mmCIF file of C-alpha atoms and ligand atoms in Angstrom:
data_model
loop_
_atom_site.group_PDB
_atom_site.id
_atom_site.type_symbol
_atom_site.label_atom_id
_atom_site.label_comp_id
_atom_site.label_asym_id
_atom_site.label_seq_id
_atom_site.Cartn_x
_atom_site.Cartn_y
_atom_site.Cartn_z
ATOM 1 C CA MET A 309 215.875 287.421 49.310
ATOM 2 C CA SER A 310 213.633 285.648 52.449
ATOM 3 C CA TYR A 311 212.757 286.731 55.290
ATOM 4 C CA LEU A 312 210.886 283.458 56.529
ATOM 5 C CA ALA A 313 213.436 281.498 59.060
ATOM 6 C CA LYS A 314 214.730 278.530 57.520
ATOM 7 C CA ASN A 315 212.872 275.839 59.345
ATOM 8 C CA TYR A 316 211.394 274.542 56.264
ATOM 9 C CA ASN A 317 213.459 273.484 53.287
ATOM 10 C CA ARG A 318 210.753 274.828 50.814
ATOM 11 C CA LYS A 319 210.477 273.381 47.483
ATOM 12 C CA LYS A 320 210.978 276.088 45.070
ATOM 13 C CA ILE A 321 207.721 276.516 43.749
ATOM 14 C CA SER A 322 204.269 278.743 44.843
ATOM 15 C CA PHE A 323 200.453 278.669 44.125
ATOM 16 C CA LEU A 324 198.206 281.013 43.240
ATOM 17 C CA LYS A 325 195.136 279.479 43.378
ATOM 18 C CA GLY A 326 193.477 276.183 43.545
ATOM 19 C CA LYS A 327 190.175 274.220 43.041
ATOM 20 C CA GLY A 328 189.219 270.638 43.967
ATOM 21 C CA SER A 329 192.142 269.112 42.799
ATOM 22 C CA PHE A 330 194.067 270.962 41.234
ATOM 23 C CA LEU A 331 196.554 274.075 42.269
ATOM 24 C CA VAL A 332 197.804 276.777 39.531
ATOM 25 C CA SER A 333 201.062 277.641 40.407
ATOM 26 C CA LYS A 334 202.663 281.212 39.761
ATOM 27 C CA ASP A 335 203.686 280.445 36.261
ATOM 28 C CA GLY A 336 200.250 279.212 35.268
ATOM 29 C CA SER A 337 200.871 275.075 35.557
ATOM 30 C CA LYS A 338 198.093 273.432 36.568
ATOM 31 C CA TYR A 339 199.142 270.581 39.567
ATOM 32 C CA LEU A 340 196.821 267.233 40.716
ATOM 33 C CA ASP A 341 197.326 267.930 44.102
ATOM 34 C CA PHE A 342 197.594 265.086 46.186
ATOM 35 C CA VAL A 343 198.754 266.636 49.492
ATOM 36 C CA GLN A 344 196.182 268.828 49.898
ATOM 37 C CA GLY A 345 198.372 270.983 52.845
ATOM 38 C CA ILE A 346 198.994 267.282 53.899
ATOM 39 C CA ALA A 347 195.594 266.128 54.875
ATOM 40 C CA VAL A 348 193.872 269.405 55.407
ATOM 41 C CA ASN A 349 192.155 270.283 52.373
ATOM 42 C CA SER A 350 189.586 267.426 53.026
ATOM 43 C CA LEU A 351 187.230 268.528 50.353
ATOM 44 C CA GLY A 352 189.653 269.594 47.942
ATOM 45 C CA HIS A 353 190.260 273.673 47.242
ATOM 46 C CA SER A 354 187.706 276.198 47.050
ATOM 47 C CA HIS A 355 184.825 273.894 47.998
ATOM 48 C CA PRO A 356 182.061 276.556 46.957
ATOM 49 C CA LYS A 357 179.696 275.001 50.126
ATOM 50 C CA LEU A 358 183.167 276.271 52.073
ATOM 51 C CA ILE A 359 183.693 279.640 50.854
ATOM 52 C CA LYS A 360 179.727 280.552 51.038
ATOM 53 C CA THR A 361 180.032 279.559 55.041
ATOM 54 C CA ILE A 362 182.686 281.845 54.992
ATOM 55 C CA ASN A 363 181.842 284.769 53.224
ATOM 56 C CA LYS A 364 178.311 284.928 55.148
ATOM 57 C CA GLN A 365 180.008 284.544 58.293
ATOM 58 C CA ALA A 366 182.843 287.022 57.990
ATOM 59 C CA LYS A 367 180.373 289.170 57.471
ATOM 60 C CA LYS A 368 178.081 288.877 60.765
ATOM 61 C CA LEU A 369 180.849 288.013 62.876
ATOM 62 C CA TRP A 370 184.541 286.796 63.338
ATOM 63 C CA HIS A 371 186.076 286.248 66.669
ATOM 64 C CA VAL A 372 184.219 286.573 70.206
ATOM 65 C CA SER A 373 186.197 285.473 73.234
ATOM 66 C CA ASN A 374 185.160 282.328 74.932
ATOM 67 C CA ALA A 375 184.183 284.070 78.288
ATOM 68 C CA PHE A 376 180.484 283.890 75.924
ATOM 69 C CA ILE A 377 179.058 281.749 74.485
ATOM 70 C CA ILE A 378 179.094 280.819 71.324
ATOM 71 C CA PRO A 379 176.251 279.670 69.514
ATOM 72 C CA GLU A 380 178.827 278.929 66.249
ATOM 73 C CA GLY A 381 180.978 276.453 68.454
ATOM 74 C CA GLU A 382 177.784 274.587 70.262
ATOM 75 C CA GLU A 383 176.711 274.080 67.342
ATOM 76 C CA LEU A 384 179.619 271.738 65.665
ATOM 77 C CA ALA A 385 180.191 270.341 68.938
ATOM 78 C CA LYS A 386 177.119 269.519 68.943
ATOM 79 C CA LYS A 387 177.484 267.685 65.531
ATOM 80 C CA LEU A 388 180.715 266.274 66.626
ATOM 81 C CA VAL A 389 179.278 264.615 69.720
ATOM 82 C CA LYS A 390 175.772 263.417 68.174
ATOM 83 C CA ARG A 391 178.256 261.458 65.801
ATOM 84 C CA THR A 392 180.742 259.810 67.492
ATOM 85 C CA PHE A 393 181.921 258.226 70.993
ATOM 86 C CA ALA A 394 182.850 261.899 72.131
ATOM 87 C CA ASP A 395 180.357 263.439 75.439
ATOM 88 C CA PHE A 396 181.911 266.766 75.032
ATOM 89 C CA VAL A 397 184.707 269.183 72.959
ATOM 90 C CA ILE A 398 186.941 271.590 73.585
ATOM 91 C CA PHE A 399 187.772 273.309 70.468
ATOM 92 C CA GLN A 400 191.775 274.496 69.706
ATOM 93 C CA ASN A 401 193.279 275.894 66.379
ATOM 94 C CA SER A 402 196.112 272.802 65.716
ATOM 95 C CA GLY A 403 196.590 269.517 66.159
ATOM 96 C CA ALA A 404 199.247 270.162 68.326
ATOM 97 C CA GLU A 405 197.573 272.391 70.748
ATOM 98 C CA ALA A 406 194.722 269.363 70.369
ATOM 99 C CA THR A 407 196.845 266.681 71.124
ATOM 100 C CA GLU A 408 198.433 269.304 74.001
ATOM 101 C CA ALA A 409 195.124 269.689 75.595
ATOM 102 C CA ALA A 410 195.001 265.713 75.830
ATOM 103 C CA ILE A 411 197.465 265.124 77.700
ATOM 104 C CA LYS A 412 196.126 267.964 79.621
ATOM 105 C CA ILE A 413 193.006 266.530 79.996
ATOM 106 C CA ALA A 414 194.296 262.991 80.718
ATOM 107 C CA ARG A 415 196.627 264.309 83.849
ATOM 108 C CA ARG A 416 193.906 266.531 85.288
ATOM 109 C CA TYR A 417 191.553 263.671 85.461
ATOM 110 C CA PHE A 418 193.618 261.299 87.483
ATOM 111 C CA PHE A 419 194.022 264.623 89.466
ATOM 112 C CA SER A 420 190.353 265.736 89.875
ATOM 113 C CA ILE A 421 189.796 261.982 91.659
ATOM 114 C CA GLY A 422 192.948 262.054 94.135
ATOM 115 C CA LYS A 423 195.417 260.401 91.954
ATOM 116 C CA PRO A 424 197.796 263.324 90.945
ATOM 117 C CA TYR A 425 200.715 260.903 90.357
ATOM 118 C CA LYS A 426 199.224 258.901 87.119
ATOM 119 C CA ASN A 427 200.019 261.611 84.790
ATOM 120 C CA ARG A 428 202.242 259.196 82.641
ATOM 121 C CA ILE A 429 201.377 258.883 79.170
ATOM 122 C CA ILE A 430 202.867 255.573 76.871
ATOM 123 C CA CYS A 431 203.710 256.559 72.944
ATOM 124 C CA ILE A 432 204.644 255.078 70.202
ATOM 125 C CA LYS A 433 208.795 255.334 69.486
ATOM 126 C CA ASN A 434 209.078 258.125 66.651
ATOM 127 C CA SER A 435 204.912 258.536 66.230
ATOM 128 C CA PHE A 436 204.193 262.565 65.330
ATOM 129 C CA HIS A 437 201.836 264.323 67.761
ATOM 130 C CA GLY A 438 202.959 267.699 66.862
ATOM 131 C CA ARG A 439 206.251 270.541 67.309
ATOM 132 C CA THR A 440 205.299 271.628 71.188
ATOM 133 C CA ILE A 441 207.652 271.023 73.695
ATOM 134 C CA ALA A 442 205.490 268.628 75.581
ATOM 135 C CA ALA A 443 204.418 267.012 71.785
ATOM 136 C CA ILE A 444 207.459 266.274 71.103
ATOM 137 C CA HIS A 445 208.697 264.859 73.868
ATOM 138 C CA ALA A 446 205.349 262.698 73.148
ATOM 139 C CA SER A 447 206.780 262.113 70.047
ATOM 140 C CA GLY A 448 209.805 260.816 71.436
ATOM 141 C CA SER A 449 211.840 261.420 68.055
ATOM 142 C CA LYS A 450 216.022 262.558 68.896
ATOM 143 C CA LYS A 451 215.452 264.676 65.472
ATOM 144 C CA MET A 452 212.589 266.593 66.616
ATOM 145 C CA THR A 453 213.869 267.155 70.616
ATOM 146 C CA GLU A 454 217.689 268.179 69.989
ATOM 147 C CA GLY A 455 218.516 271.118 71.232
ATOM 148 C CA PHE A 456 215.078 271.947 72.494
ATOM 149 C CA GLY A 457 216.423 271.914 76.189
ATOM 150 C CA PRO A 458 215.665 269.777 79.653
ATOM 151 C CA LYS A 459 213.837 266.504 78.539
ATOM 152 C CA VAL A 460 209.850 267.438 79.471
ATOM 153 C CA SER A 461 210.079 264.252 81.658
ATOM 154 C CA GLY A 462 206.197 262.139 81.537
ATOM 155 C CA PHE A 463 206.069 260.488 78.492
ATOM 156 C CA ASP A 464 207.915 256.539 78.067
ATOM 157 C CA HIS A 465 208.139 254.991 74.357
ATOM 158 C CA PHE A 466 207.862 251.709 72.605
ATOM 159 C CA LYS A 467 208.512 250.526 69.081
ATOM 160 C CA PHE A 468 205.835 249.994 66.819
ATOM 161 C CA GLY A 469 204.611 246.683 67.572
ATOM 162 C CA ASP A 470 206.303 246.368 70.718
ATOM 163 C CA HIS A 471 203.663 244.870 72.891
ATOM 164 C CA GLU A 472 205.897 243.437 75.572
ATOM 165 C CA LYS A 473 207.334 246.890 75.612
ATOM 166 C CA LEU A 474 204.264 248.546 76.438
ATOM 167 C CA LYS A 475 202.687 245.913 78.934
ATOM 168 C CA LYS A 476 205.784 246.199 80.908
ATOM 169 C CA LEU A 477 205.888 250.291 80.914
ATOM 170 C CA ILE A 478 202.176 250.691 82.671
ATOM 171 C CA ASN A 479 202.805 251.080 86.303
ATOM 172 C CA LYS A 480 200.547 253.041 88.988
ATOM 173 C CA ASN A 481 202.336 256.190 87.370
ATOM 174 C CA THR A 482 200.521 255.782 84.135
ATOM 175 C CA ALA A 483 197.500 257.925 83.183
ATOM 176 C CA ALA A 484 197.352 256.856 79.099
ATOM 177 C CA ILE A 485 197.995 255.717 76.571
ATOM 178 C CA MET A 486 198.157 257.676 73.466
ATOM 179 C CA LEU A 487 199.042 256.109 69.931
ATOM 180 C CA GLU A 488 198.010 257.567 66.456
ATOM 181 C CA THR A 489 195.344 255.047 64.795
ATOM 182 C CA ILE A 490 196.878 255.725 61.853
ATOM 183 C CA MET A 491 200.916 256.286 61.842
ATOM 184 C CA GLY A 492 200.857 259.705 59.326
ATOM 185 C CA GLU A 493 204.598 260.975 59.413
ATOM 186 C CA GLY A 494 205.813 257.756 60.877
ATOM 187 C CA GLY A 495 205.124 255.914 57.441
ATOM 188 C CA ILE A 496 201.597 255.129 56.837
ATOM 189 C CA LYS A 497 201.485 252.297 59.420
ATOM 190 C CA LEU A 498 197.693 250.890 60.639
ATOM 191 C CA ILE A 499 197.258 249.928 64.239
ATOM 192 C CA PRO A 500 195.016 247.101 63.104
ATOM 193 C CA ASP A 501 191.515 246.782 64.360
ATOM 194 C CA TRP A 502 192.169 243.798 66.352
ATOM 195 C CA CYS A 503 195.373 245.433 68.556
ATOM 196 C CA LEU A 504 193.356 248.818 68.556
ATOM 197 C CA LYS A 505 190.684 246.258 70.916
ATOM 198 C CA GLU A 506 193.574 244.706 73.195
ATOM 199 C CA LEU A 507 194.479 247.741 73.647
ATOM 200 C CA ARG A 508 190.998 249.081 74.948
ATOM 201 C CA LYS A 509 191.071 246.101 76.923
ATOM 202 C CA LEU A 510 194.321 246.322 78.395
ATOM 203 C CA CYS A 511 193.258 250.086 79.073
ATOM 204 C CA THR A 512 190.090 249.746 81.173
ATOM 205 C CA LYS A 513 192.026 246.477 83.185
ATOM 206 C CA LYS A 514 194.661 248.756 83.934
ATOM 207 C CA LYS A 515 192.184 251.702 84.625
ATOM 208 C CA ILE A 516 194.186 254.082 82.702
ATOM 209 C CA LEU A 517 192.440 255.886 79.259
ATOM 210 C CA LEU A 518 193.104 255.415 75.577
ATOM 211 C CA ILE A 519 194.158 258.578 73.273
ATOM 212 C CA LEU A 520 194.052 257.839 70.237
ATOM 213 C CA ASP A 521 195.275 260.955 67.974
ATOM 214 C CA GLU A 522 193.226 261.393 64.360
ATOM 215 C CA VAL A 523 194.488 264.662 63.993
ATOM 216 C CA GLN A 524 195.819 263.533 59.996
ATOM 217 C CA CYS A 525 193.853 259.825 59.890
ATOM 218 C CA GLY A 526 190.265 261.776 61.480
ATOM 219 C CA VAL A 527 187.248 263.171 59.540
ATOM 220 C CA GLY A 528 187.065 261.096 57.404
ATOM 221 C CA ARG A 529 190.107 260.237 55.522
ATOM 222 C CA SER A 530 190.342 256.763 56.479
ATOM 223 C CA GLY A 531 186.653 255.998 54.779
ATOM 224 C CA ASP A 532 185.180 256.135 57.891
ATOM 225 C CA PHE A 533 184.820 258.910 60.083
ATOM 226 C CA PHE A 534 187.088 257.451 62.728
ATOM 227 C CA ALA A 535 189.626 255.533 61.685
ATOM 228 C CA PHE A 536 189.343 253.652 65.027
ATOM 229 C CA GLU A 537 185.609 253.042 64.279
ATOM 230 C CA ARG A 538 185.770 250.006 62.378
ATOM 231 C CA SER A 539 187.087 248.373 65.513
ATOM 232 C CA LYS A 540 184.162 248.946 67.672
ATOM 233 C CA VAL A 541 186.222 250.086 69.896
ATOM 234 C CA LYS A 542 185.322 253.807 71.991
ATOM 235 C CA PRO A 543 188.774 255.367 73.132
ATOM 236 C CA ASP A 544 188.800 258.107 76.284
ATOM 237 C CA ILE A 545 189.905 261.318 74.114
ATOM 238 C CA VAL A 546 190.565 261.737 70.688
ATOM 239 C CA PRO A 547 192.636 265.017 69.641
ATOM 240 C CA ILE A 548 191.496 266.234 65.889
ATOM 241 C CA ALA A 549 192.200 269.100 63.379
ATOM 242 C CA LYS A 550 193.301 269.295 59.919
ATOM 243 C CA GLY A 551 190.546 267.482 57.977
ATOM 244 C CA ILE A 552 188.183 269.458 59.838
ATOM 245 C CA GLY A 553 188.760 272.951 58.851
ATOM 246 C CA GLY A 554 189.143 271.766 55.499
ATOM 247 C CA GLY A 555 191.482 273.930 55.072
ATOM 248 C CA PHE A 556 190.517 277.056 57.972
ATOM 249 C CA PRO A 557 192.931 276.292 61.119
ATOM 250 C CA ILE A 558 191.041 273.982 63.861
ATOM 251 C CA GLY A 559 191.686 272.430 66.136
ATOM 252 C CA ALA A 560 189.252 270.095 68.786
ATOM 253 C CA VAL A 561 189.996 267.398 71.406
ATOM 254 C CA LEU A 562 186.976 265.276 71.719
ATOM 255 C CA MET A 563 186.380 262.910 74.945
ATOM 256 C CA ASN A 564 184.308 261.175 77.333
ATOM 257 C CA LYS A 565 182.124 262.124 80.371
ATOM 258 C CA LYS A 566 184.355 260.353 82.844
ATOM 259 C CA VAL A 567 187.089 262.365 81.476
ATOM 260 C CA ALA A 568 185.514 265.941 81.087
ATOM 261 C CA SER A 569 184.779 265.733 85.069
ATOM 262 C CA GLY A 570 188.549 266.927 85.485
ATOM 263 C CA MET A 571 187.877 270.063 82.985
ATOM 264 C CA VAL A 572 186.766 272.552 85.377
ATOM 265 C CA PRO A 573 186.743 276.570 84.729
ATOM 266 C CA GLY A 574 190.505 277.928 84.754
ATOM 267 C CA THR A 575 191.964 274.210 83.864
ATOM 268 C CA HIS A 576 192.536 274.878 79.887
ATOM 269 C CA GLY A 577 191.613 277.591 77.290
ATOM 270 C CA SER A 578 192.384 279.586 74.246
ATOM 271 C CA THR A 579 191.988 282.888 72.932
ATOM 272 C CA PHE A 580 191.370 281.559 69.051
ATOM 273 C CA GLY A 581 190.153 278.557 69.906
ATOM 274 C CA GLY A 582 186.042 277.910 69.281
ATOM 275 C CA ASN A 583 186.327 281.555 67.494
ATOM 276 C CA PRO A 584 182.312 281.727 65.096
ATOM 277 C CA LEU A 585 184.229 282.574 61.699
ATOM 278 C CA ALA A 586 186.429 278.669 62.407
ATOM 279 C CA MET A 587 182.895 276.735 63.690
ATOM 280 C CA LYS A 588 181.256 278.076 61.299
ATOM 281 C CA VAL A 589 183.486 276.147 58.314
ATOM 282 C CA GLY A 590 183.735 273.336 60.719
ATOM 283 C CA SER A 591 180.565 272.504 60.617
ATOM 284 C CA ALA A 592 179.680 272.773 56.667
ATOM 285 C CA VAL A 593 183.170 270.491 56.337
ATOM 286 C CA MET A 594 180.822 268.345 58.992
ATOM 287 C CA ASP A 595 177.817 268.597 57.041
ATOM 288 C CA ILE A 596 179.214 266.965 54.638
ATOM 289 C CA ILE A 597 181.783 264.780 55.520
ATOM 290 C CA ALA A 598 180.018 263.324 58.149
ATOM 291 C CA ASN A 599 176.881 261.926 56.136
ATOM 292 C CA LYS A 600 176.889 257.764 55.228
ATOM 293 C CA LYS A 601 176.999 258.297 51.607
ATOM 294 C CA PHE A 602 179.635 260.656 51.875
ATOM 295 C CA LEU A 603 181.943 258.325 53.645
ATOM 296 C CA ASP A 604 180.302 255.407 51.391
ATOM 297 C CA ASN A 605 182.499 257.204 48.425
ATOM 298 C CA VAL A 606 184.886 257.847 50.285
ATOM 299 C CA LYS A 607 185.831 254.210 50.700
ATOM 300 C CA LYS A 608 184.990 253.356 47.365
ATOM 301 C CA ASN A 609 186.608 255.309 45.483
ATOM 302 C CA SER A 610 190.172 254.968 48.106
ATOM 303 C CA LYS A 611 189.259 251.200 47.345
ATOM 304 C CA TYR A 612 189.346 251.771 43.594
ATOM 305 C CA PHE A 613 192.724 253.918 44.031
ATOM 306 C CA HIS A 614 194.160 251.081 46.477
ATOM 307 C CA LYS A 615 193.604 248.605 44.072
ATOM 308 C CA LYS A 616 195.291 250.824 41.378
ATOM 309 C CA LEU A 617 197.982 251.434 43.447
ATOM 310 C CA ASN A 618 198.364 247.711 44.204
ATOM 311 C CA LYS A 619 198.550 246.528 40.249
ATOM 312 C CA LEU A 620 201.828 249.443 40.336
ATOM 313 C CA GLN A 621 203.358 247.827 43.018
ATOM 314 C CA GLU A 622 203.099 244.268 40.876
ATOM 315 C CA ASP A 623 204.834 246.374 38.140
ATOM 316 C CA PHE A 624 207.575 247.975 39.369
ATOM 317 C CA PRO A 625 208.353 245.856 42.504
ATOM 318 C CA GLN A 626 211.919 247.083 42.070
ATOM 319 C CA ILE A 627 210.667 250.466 42.440
ATOM 320 C CA ILE A 628 207.260 250.200 45.570
ATOM 321 C CA LYS A 629 207.967 247.734 48.334
ATOM 322 C CA GLU A 630 204.143 248.190 49.167
ATOM 323 C CA ILE A 631 201.318 250.050 49.069
ATOM 324 C CA ARG A 632 200.772 251.281 52.964
ATOM 325 C CA GLY A 633 197.399 253.063 54.755
ATOM 326 C CA ARG A 634 193.324 253.115 54.447
ATOM 327 C CA GLY A 635 191.025 255.231 52.749
ATOM 328 C CA PHE A 636 192.689 258.139 51.385
ATOM 329 C CA LEU A 637 195.998 257.983 53.338
ATOM 330 C CA ILE A 638 198.013 256.029 50.986
ATOM 331 C CA GLY A 639 201.864 255.116 51.351
ATOM 332 C CA LEU A 640 203.992 253.800 48.550
ATOM 333 C CA LYS A 641 206.865 252.490 50.404
ATOM 334 C CA LEU A 642 209.788 252.553 48.566
ATOM 335 C CA ASN A 643 213.090 250.611 48.079
ATOM 336 C CA GLU A 644 214.936 254.130 47.974
ATOM 337 C CA GLU A 645 214.966 257.132 50.065
ATOM 338 C CA GLN A 646 212.212 258.484 47.924
ATOM 339 C CA SER A 647 213.281 262.535 47.520
ATOM 340 C CA PHE A 648 213.969 262.102 43.605
ATOM 341 C CA PHE A 649 210.817 259.665 42.663
ATOM 342 C CA ILE A 650 208.670 262.576 44.784
ATOM 343 C CA LYS A 651 210.569 265.618 42.663
ATOM 344 C CA LYS A 652 209.897 263.278 39.010
ATOM 345 C CA LEU A 653 206.294 263.069 40.257
ATOM 346 C CA MET A 654 206.312 266.860 40.742
ATOM 347 C CA ASP A 655 207.873 267.673 37.061
ATOM 348 C CA ASN A 656 204.566 265.234 35.885
ATOM 349 C CA LYS A 657 202.584 267.382 37.889
ATOM 350 C CA LEU A 658 201.246 265.146 40.736
ATOM 351 C CA LEU A 659 202.132 266.507 44.074
ATOM 352 C CA THR A 660 202.973 263.967 47.200
ATOM 353 C CA ILE A 661 204.953 264.376 50.331
ATOM 354 C CA ARG A 662 207.152 262.401 52.303
ATOM 355 C CA ALA A 663 206.735 260.119 54.889
ATOM 356 C CA ALA A 664 209.110 258.140 57.510
ATOM 357 C CA GLU A 665 210.831 254.805 56.005
ATOM 358 C CA ASN A 666 210.942 256.216 52.514
ATOM 359 C CA VAL A 667 207.378 256.174 51.892
ATOM 360 C CA VAL A 668 205.454 258.457 49.119
ATOM 361 C CA ARG A 669 202.421 259.740 51.093
ATOM 362 C CA ILE A 670 199.317 260.573 48.975
ATOM 363 C CA LEU A 671 196.347 262.417 50.096
ATOM 364 C CA PRO A 672 193.953 263.205 47.400
ATOM 365 C CA PRO A 673 190.999 265.177 48.796
ATOM 366 C CA LEU A 674 188.231 263.368 50.367
ATOM 367 C CA ASN A 675 185.655 263.759 46.992
ATOM 368 C CA VAL A 676 188.540 263.551 44.111
ATOM 369 C CA LYS A 677 186.962 262.411 41.408
ATOM 370 C CA LYS A 678 187.807 258.706 39.638
ATOM 371 C CA ASN A 679 189.168 260.673 36.537
ATOM 372 C CA GLU A 680 191.495 262.251 38.955
ATOM 373 C CA ILE A 681 192.580 258.728 40.420
ATOM 374 C CA ASP A 682 193.414 257.979 36.764
ATOM 375 C CA LYS A 683 195.339 260.741 35.870
ATOM 376 C CA ALA A 684 197.650 260.536 38.690
ATOM 377 C CA ILE A 685 198.194 256.194 38.465
ATOM 378 C CA GLN A 686 198.919 257.369 34.845
ATOM 379 C CA ILE A 687 201.629 259.780 36.165
ATOM 380 C CA LEU A 688 202.817 257.257 38.427
ATOM 381 C CA ASN A 689 202.981 254.518 35.435
ATOM 382 C CA LYS A 690 205.063 257.107 33.555
ATOM 383 C CA VAL A 691 207.122 258.352 36.175
ATOM 384 C CA CYS A 692 207.985 254.129 37.121
ATOM 385 C CA LYS A 693 209.119 253.703 33.599
ATOM 386 C CA GLU A 694 211.258 256.623 32.678
ATOM 387 C CA TYR A 695 212.288 256.015 36.418
ATOM 388 C CA TYR A 696 213.327 251.799 35.404
HETATM 389 C C1 LIG B 1799 199.064 262.463 64.248
HETATM 390 C C2 LIG B 1799 198.929 264.358 64.221
HETATM 391 N N1 LIG B 1799 199.322 264.113 65.526
HETATM 392 C C3 LIG B 1799 198.977 265.747 65.659
HETATM 393 C C4 LIG B 1799 199.505 266.978 64.404
HETATM 394 C C5 LIG B 1799 200.585 268.078 64.508
HETATM 395 O O1 LIG B 1799 199.476 269.202 63.818
HETATM 396 P P1 LIG B 1799 199.366 270.651 63.726
HETATM 397 O O2 LIG B 1799 200.541 270.517 62.867
HETATM 398 O O3 LIG B 1799 198.156 271.105 62.929
HETATM 399 O O4 LIG B 1799 200.135 271.316 64.717
HETATM 400 C C6 LIG B 1799 200.014 266.127 63.108
HETATM 401 C C7 LIG B 1799 199.853 266.875 62.432
HETATM 402 O O5 LIG B 1799 200.984 265.918 61.201
HETATM 403 C C8 LIG B 1799 199.613 264.818 63.214
HETATM 404 O O6 LIG B 1799 199.648 263.999 61.884
#
């Protein structure tokens, strides 16, 4: 008997411990974990530096109120600002909170410059920005919003790739365009660099804000610190979460000086957001991931993985339609519904997870070893062979 509500369709397995790319289940079986908490454990399980950091801080100070200056938060904010487009940061505890805060910041900016009517946010239909009431309406998916009461207004949607519709949606009430740079839950769909550049130009021309949700694709997952970096585009607001905590719940919103000007005392807050324990872990993650050598290695190893996966697709076109994604945010788009395939991989001790459009999502830790990639390829090959 489980006393947990049934809002998840959980697989009948649980794990006792984890190390690096591996998880050990209750019965002692070892699984290659290419889910990593859905892009959360960016440095794998039980990373020694994170264990050391959390133990040390746990003995000093866990939590103080944001009513006081929190040096650990100042330190992480500085690291994020020095490394990115941002001038300021607000800390949260999750991705949905971060996207919610991003929406608030965009609206508040226009309010603060005397244009409160500019409050609508344009998003991609069936994207994913989290599960709060506002975030589900930003995502614009019937599955997520059905049964949750009155529609939260203020969001307009266009289909992925429908640039004409997007342009038509912009009007005097538009505050921002908010998109995932790489759609995760939606099926690992990339917004191409040329498109990001056009989006930036469009937002600048129309004097609206560009919000890029990097909760899933950010913090090194794409091979760059942010997935949009390669395009050289500078967004105005970027919500992050998942990977920045390496397994510890942290969310954050990064923003430029212009939009931060609206966030005066009292406009936003969080009891837990920015607590010393979380901030120390985030800082330790930053020290490792923001390093050029580390990211070069993510690029190199993920390129190797993609090459092997493309070969797999060539060998089994009847099963795999397409390899999607960048860096270690990878999607195998199958010709058919993917749950059977995911189950077979799991039976062979490789953990993966679904995404929309028949996609098998593969999310290794960013520090995955080459021989672990080879092992995953070997399992994928075996399952493809057995499958047909
Ligand atoms: C792009 C994106 N934004 C927001 C969220 C919500 O994050 P959380 O589940 O931490 O609230 C997710 C989670 O999958 C996500 O992928």
